[in-house]
Amino acid sequence: MSRGVAAVGNSIQDRKIVLVGMMGSGKSSAGRRLAKALNTAFIDLDQSIETRCGRSIREIFASGGETEFRDLEEAELRRALDAPGSWVIAAGGGIVVREASRALLSRAHDVIWLRADVDVLAERVSRGRDHRPLVDGDPKARLTALLAEREGLYRSVATAVVQVDDCSVNQVVDRIETLISTSSIDHEAATS
Ligand code: S3P
């Protein structure tokens, strides 16, 4: 169930939709396409952190460790949620690890958990590990361990879950749009 939606005809106003889920679940690709479909702004928190800091995520982990990265991630999420207008926000996979970031997520209208089997995640992550130092070594084993730690956290913040295993990006976006339009209609009915 989404929170506090302002729906006007087919458009949405001042709505923050955050995509969460493990590395490789497709948050950035789906988020970019969803934002285009909804005609909203888009932000990828990982990219935004790198641009703001002038350092890659790998460099941030190497110099300041995970703690510095989580500080930057929390600050970037806060900025995105505070920005005026409607935004689709693709969060990094570990956004749920820190309690303060989970608390921030409760301010978003929708938190969509893109959920995938670990084999699917491992296959996708193997195609791009540069910004993912936490899966260095044996990616599948690391993903399995991280998923075990995080599954309950994703569940605790999510307003909706989309199982993405066999889905194309377009299918994922269609499912999210359906969830969102349903919750907008619910909201309009509840507030009219
Ligand atoms: C992380 C996921 C990465 C990136 C960083 C940490 C995680 O983002 O934020 O490497 O802890 O799961 P993606 O989920 O976009 O790969």
mmCIF file with all atom_site columns, N, CA and C in Angstrom, residues 70-106:
data_model
loop_
_atom_site.group_PDB
_atom_site.id
_atom_site.type_symbol
_atom_site.label_atom_id
_atom_site.label_alt_id
_atom_site.label_comp_id
_atom_site.label_asym_id
_atom_site.label_entity_id
_atom_site.label_seq_id
_atom_site.pdbx_PDB_ins_code
_atom_site.Cartn_x
_atom_site.Cartn_y
_atom_site.Cartn_z
_atom_site.occupancy
_atom_site.B_iso_or_equiv
_atom_site.pdbx_formal_charge
_atom_site.auth_seq_id
_atom_site.auth_comp_id
_atom_site.auth_asym_id
_atom_site.auth_atom_id
_atom_site.pdbx_PDB_model_num
ATOM 1   N N  . ARG A 1 70  ? 27.899 4.495  3.538  1.00 0.00 ? 70  ARG A N  1
ATOM 2   C CA . ARG A 1 70  ? 26.513 4.544  4.057  1.00 0.00 ? 70  ARG A CA 1
ATOM 3   C C  . ARG A 1 70  ? 26.145 5.961  4.504  1.00 0.00 ? 70  ARG A C  1
ATOM 4   N N  . ASP A 1 71  ? 27.129 6.727  5.020  1.00 0.00 ? 71  ASP A N  1
ATOM 5   C CA . ASP A 1 71  ? 26.865 8.136  5.368  1.00 0.00 ? 71  ASP A CA 1
ATOM 6   C C  . ASP A 1 71  ? 26.451 8.912  4.113  1.00 0.00 ? 71  ASP A C  1
ATOM 7   N N  . LEU A 1 72  ? 27.232 8.722  3.054  1.00 0.00 ? 72  LEU A N  1
ATOM 8   C CA . LEU A 1 72  ? 26.963 9.452  1.808  1.00 0.00 ? 72  LEU A CA 1
ATOM 9   C C  . LEU A 1 72  ? 25.622 9.022  1.208  1.00 0.00 ? 72  LEU A C  1
ATOM 10  N N  . GLU A 1 73  ? 25.353 7.734  1.325  1.00 0.00 ? 73  GLU A N  1
ATOM 11  C CA . GLU A 1 73  ? 24.115 7.189  0.758  1.00 0.00 ? 73  GLU A CA 1
ATOM 12  C C  . GLU A 1 73  ? 22.893 7.745  1.503  1.00 0.00 ? 73  GLU A C  1
ATOM 13  N N  . GLU A 1 74  ? 23.009 7.798  2.815  1.00 0.00 ? 74  GLU A N  1
ATOM 14  C CA . GLU A 1 74  ? 21.900 8.335  3.621  1.00 0.00 ? 74  GLU A CA 1
ATOM 15  C C  . GLU A 1 74  ? 21.653 9.808  3.256  1.00 0.00 ? 74  GLU A C  1
ATOM 16  N N  . ALA A 1 75  ? 22.746 10.577 3.130  1.00 0.00 ? 75  ALA A N  1
ATOM 17  C CA . ALA A 1 75  ? 22.615 12.006 2.797  1.00 0.00 ? 75  ALA A CA 1
ATOM 18  C C  . ALA A 1 75  ? 21.997 12.184 1.410  1.00 0.00 ? 75  ALA A C  1
ATOM 19  N N  . GLU A 1 76  ? 22.403 11.328 0.480  1.00 0.00 ? 76  GLU A N  1
ATOM 20  C CA . GLU A 1 76  ? 21.886 11.437 -0.901 1.00 0.00 ? 76  GLU A CA 1
ATOM 21  C C  . GLU A 1 76  ? 20.401 11.083 -0.947 1.00 0.00 ? 76  GLU A C  1
ATOM 22  N N  . LEU A 1 77  ? 20.013 10.074 -0.180 1.00 0.00 ? 77  LEU A N  1
ATOM 23  C CA . LEU A 1 77  ? 18.589 9.702  -0.132 1.00 0.00 ? 77  LEU A CA 1
ATOM 24  C C  . LEU A 1 77  ? 17.776 10.855 0.460  1.00 0.00 ? 77  LEU A C  1
ATOM 25  N N  . ARG A 1 78  ? 18.295 11.458 1.524  1.00 0.00 ? 78  ARG A N  1
ATOM 26  C CA . ARG A 1 78  ? 17.569 12.577 2.159  1.00 0.00 ? 78  ARG A CA 1
ATOM 27  C C  . ARG A 1 78  ? 17.369 13.709 1.149  1.00 0.00 ? 78  ARG A C  1
ATOM 28  N N  . ARG A 1 79  ? 18.441 14.048 0.420  1.00 0.00 ? 79  ARG A N  1
ATOM 29  C CA . ARG A 1 79  ? 18.348 15.117 -0.595 1.00 0.00 ? 79  ARG A CA 1
ATOM 30  C C  . ARG A 1 79  ? 17.287 14.787 -1.645 1.00 0.00 ? 79  ARG A C  1
ATOM 31  N N  . ALA A 1 80  ? 17.294 13.545 -2.107 1.00 0.00 ? 80  ALA A N  1
ATOM 32  C CA . ALA A 1 80  ? 16.349 13.160 -3.163 1.00 0.00 ? 80  ALA A CA 1
ATOM 33  C C  . ALA A 1 80  ? 14.910 13.239 -2.643 1.00 0.00 ? 80  ALA A C  1
ATOM 34  N N  . LEU A 1 81  ? 14.697 12.806 -1.408 1.00 0.00 ? 81  LEU A N  1
ATOM 35  C CA . LEU A 1 81  ? 13.335 12.840 -0.860 1.00 0.00 ? 81  LEU A CA 1
ATOM 36  C C  . LEU A 1 81  ? 12.880 14.272 -0.590 1.00 0.00 ? 81  LEU A C  1
ATOM 37  N N  . ASP A 1 82  ? 13.833 15.151 -0.304 1.00 0.00 ? 82  ASP A N  1
ATOM 38  C CA . ASP A 1 82  ? 13.503 16.556 -0.028 1.00 0.00 ? 82  ASP A CA 1
ATOM 39  C C  . ASP A 1 82  ? 13.319 17.378 -1.300 1.00 0.00 ? 82  ASP A C  1
ATOM 40  N N  . ALA A 1 83  ? 13.777 16.853 -2.428 1.00 0.00 ? 83  ALA A N  1
ATOM 41  C CA . ALA A 1 83  ? 13.709 17.631 -3.673 1.00 0.00 ? 83  ALA A CA 1
ATOM 42  C C  . ALA A 1 83  ? 12.245 17.841 -4.057 1.00 0.00 ? 83  ALA A C  1
ATOM 43  N N  . PRO A 1 84  ? 11.928 19.026 -4.578 1.00 0.00 ? 84  PRO A N  1
ATOM 44  C CA . PRO A 1 84  ? 10.532 19.254 -4.972 1.00 0.00 ? 84  PRO A CA 1
ATOM 45  C C  . PRO A 1 84  ? 10.161 18.429 -6.195 1.00 0.00 ? 84  PRO A C  1
ATOM 46  N N  . GLY A 1 85  ? 8.883  18.140 -6.351 1.00 0.00 ? 85  GLY A N  1
ATOM 47  C CA . GLY A 1 85  ? 8.395  17.434 -7.537 1.00 0.00 ? 85  GLY A CA 1
ATOM 48  C C  . GLY A 1 85  ? 8.395  15.930 -7.376 1.00 0.00 ? 85  GLY A C  1
ATOM 49  N N  . SER A 1 86  ? 8.045  15.267 -8.451 1.00 0.00 ? 86  SER A N  1
ATOM 50  C CA . SER A 1 86  ? 7.951  13.806 -8.445 1.00 0.00 ? 86  SER A CA 1
ATOM 51  C C  . SER A 1 86  ? 9.240  13.195 -8.974 1.00 0.00 ? 86  SER A C  1
ATOM 52  N N  . TRP A 1 87  ? 9.702  12.191 -8.277 1.00 0.00 ? 87  TRP A N  1
ATOM 53  C CA . TRP A 1 87  ? 10.967 11.550 -8.622 1.00 0.00 ? 87  TRP A CA 1
ATOM 54  C C  . TRP A 1 87  ? 10.840 10.035 -8.534 1.00 0.00 ? 87  TRP A C  1
ATOM 55  N N  . VAL A 1 88  ? 11.516 9.374  -9.457 1.00 0.00 ? 88  VAL A N  1
ATOM 56  C CA . VAL A 1 88  ? 11.797 7.949  -9.279 1.00 0.00 ? 88  VAL A CA 1
ATOM 57  C C  . VAL A 1 88  ? 13.238 7.860  -8.793 1.00 0.00 ? 88  VAL A C  1
ATOM 58  N N  . ILE A 1 89  ? 13.438 7.153  -7.692 1.00 0.00 ? 89  ILE A N  1
ATOM 59  C CA . ILE A 1 89  ? 14.755 7.084  -7.054 1.00 0.00 ? 89  ILE A CA 1
ATOM 60  C C  . ILE A 1 89  ? 15.219 5.624  -7.058 1.00 0.00 ? 89  ILE A C  1
ATOM 61  N N  . ALA A 1 90  ? 16.334 5.362  -7.762 1.00 0.00 ? 90  ALA A N  1
ATOM 62  C CA . ALA A 1 90  ? 16.913 4.012  -7.709 1.00 0.00 ? 90  ALA A CA 1
ATOM 63  C C  . ALA A 1 90  ? 17.965 4.014  -6.597 1.00 0.00 ? 90  ALA A C  1
ATOM 64  N N  . ALA A 1 91  ? 17.712 3.255  -5.545 1.00 0.00 ? 91  ALA A N  1
ATOM 65  C CA . ALA A 1 91  ? 18.641 3.201  -4.410 1.00 0.00 ? 91  ALA A CA 1
ATOM 66  C C  . ALA A 1 91  ? 19.663 2.095  -4.637 1.00 0.00 ? 91  ALA A C  1
ATOM 67  N N  . GLY A 1 92  ? 20.788 2.192  -3.969 1.00 0.00 ? 92  GLY A N  1
ATOM 68  C CA . GLY A 1 92  ? 21.750 1.092  -3.976 1.00 0.00 ? 92  GLY A CA 1
ATOM 69  C C  . GLY A 1 92  ? 21.193 -0.066 -3.147 1.00 0.00 ? 92  GLY A C  1
ATOM 70  N N  . GLY A 1 93  ? 21.685 -1.254 -3.409 1.00 0.00 ? 93  GLY A N  1
ATOM 71  C CA . GLY A 1 93  ? 21.143 -2.446 -2.766 1.00 0.00 ? 93  GLY A CA 1
ATOM 72  C C  . GLY A 1 93  ? 21.197 -2.443 -1.244 1.00 0.00 ? 93  GLY A C  1
ATOM 73  N N  . GLY A 1 94  ? 22.172 -1.689 -0.687 1.00 0.00 ? 94  GLY A N  1
ATOM 74  C CA . GLY A 1 94  ? 22.335 -1.729 0.764  1.00 0.00 ? 94  GLY A CA 1
ATOM 75  C C  . GLY A 1 94  ? 21.650 -0.594 1.503  1.00 0.00 ? 94  GLY A C  1
ATOM 76  N N  . ILE A 1 95  ? 20.755 0.111  0.834  1.00 0.00 ? 95  ILE A N  1
ATOM 77  C CA . ILE A 1 95  ? 20.094 1.261  1.460  1.00 0.00 ? 95  ILE A CA 1
ATOM 78  C C  . ILE A 1 95  ? 19.341 0.854  2.736  1.00 0.00 ? 95  ILE A C  1
ATOM 79  N N  . VAL A 1 96  ? 18.945 -0.400 2.801  1.00 0.00 ? 96  VAL A N  1
ATOM 80  C CA . VAL A 1 96  ? 18.136 -0.850 3.949  1.00 0.00 ? 96  VAL A CA 1
ATOM 81  C C  . VAL A 1 96  ? 18.981 -1.230 5.159  1.00 0.00 ? 96  VAL A C  1
ATOM 82  N N  . VAL A 1 97  ? 20.300 -1.247 4.994  1.00 0.00 ? 97  VAL A N  1
ATOM 83  C CA . VAL A 1 97  ? 21.168 -1.741 6.062  1.00 0.00 ? 97  VAL A CA 1
ATOM 84  C C  . VAL A 1 97  ? 21.154 -0.805 7.269  1.00 0.00 ? 97  VAL A C  1
ATOM 85  N N  . ARG A 1 98  ? 21.088 0.494  6.993  1.00 0.00 ? 98  ARG A N  1
ATOM 86  C CA . ARG A 1 98  ? 21.185 1.473  8.075  1.00 0.00 ? 98  ARG A CA 1
ATOM 87  C C  . ARG A 1 98  ? 19.773 1.890  8.535  1.00 0.00 ? 98  ARG A C  1
ATOM 88  N N  . GLU A 1 99  ? 19.601 1.896  9.840  1.00 0.00 ? 99  GLU A N  1
ATOM 89  C CA . GLU A 1 99  ? 18.277 2.201  10.386 1.00 0.00 ? 99  GLU A CA 1
ATOM 90  C C  . GLU A 1 99  ? 17.797 3.597  9.968  1.00 0.00 ? 99  GLU A C  1
ATOM 91  N N  . ALA A 1 100 ? 18.719 4.577  9.980  1.00 0.00 ? 100 ALA A N  1
ATOM 92  C CA . ALA A 1 100 ? 18.320 5.950  9.632  1.00 0.00 ? 100 ALA A CA 1
ATOM 93  C C  . ALA A 1 100 ? 17.833 6.034  8.180  1.00 0.00 ? 100 ALA A C  1
ATOM 94  N N  . SER A 1 101 ? 18.437 5.253  7.298  1.00 0.00 ? 101 SER A N  1
ATOM 95  C CA . SER A 1 101 ? 17.991 5.269  5.900  1.00 0.00 ? 101 SER A CA 1
ATOM 96  C C  . SER A 1 101 ? 16.639 4.567  5.765  1.00 0.00 ? 101 SER A C  1
ATOM 97  N N  . ARG A 1 102 ? 16.449 3.509  6.551  1.00 0.00 ? 102 ARG A N  1
ATOM 98  C CA . ARG A 1 102 ? 15.126 2.861  6.530  1.00 0.00 ? 102 ARG A CA 1
ATOM 99  C C  . ARG A 1 102 ? 14.058 3.833  7.024  1.00 0.00 ? 102 ARG A C  1
ATOM 100 N N  . ALA A 1 103 ? 14.396 4.613  8.023  1.00 0.00 ? 103 ALA A N  1
ATOM 101 C CA . ALA A 1 103 ? 13.424 5.595  8.535  1.00 0.00 ? 103 ALA A CA 1
ATOM 102 C C  . ALA A 1 103 ? 13.106 6.629  7.457  1.00 0.00 ? 103 ALA A C  1
ATOM 103 N N  . LEU A 1 104 ? 14.142 7.045  6.707  1.00 0.00 ? 104 LEU A N  1
ATOM 104 C CA . LEU A 1 104 ? 13.898 8.002  5.621  1.00 0.00 ? 104 LEU A CA 1
ATOM 105 C C  . LEU A 1 104 ? 12.956 7.411  4.574  1.00 0.00 ? 104 LEU A C  1
ATOM 106 N N  . LEU A 1 105 ? 13.126 6.130  4.301  1.00 0.00 ? 105 LEU A N  1
ATOM 107 C CA . LEU A 1 105 ? 12.290 5.495  3.269  1.00 0.00 ? 105 LEU A CA 1
ATOM 108 C C  . LEU A 1 105 ? 10.802 5.571  3.617  1.00 0.00 ? 105 LEU A C  1
ATOM 109 N N  . SER A 1 106 ? 10.512 5.670  4.895  1.00 0.00 ? 106 SER A N  1
ATOM 110 C CA . SER A 1 106 ? 9.090  5.734  5.277  1.00 0.00 ? 106 SER A CA 1
ATOM 111 C C  . SER A 1 106 ? 8.477  7.063  4.823  1.00 0.00 ? 106 SER A C  1
#
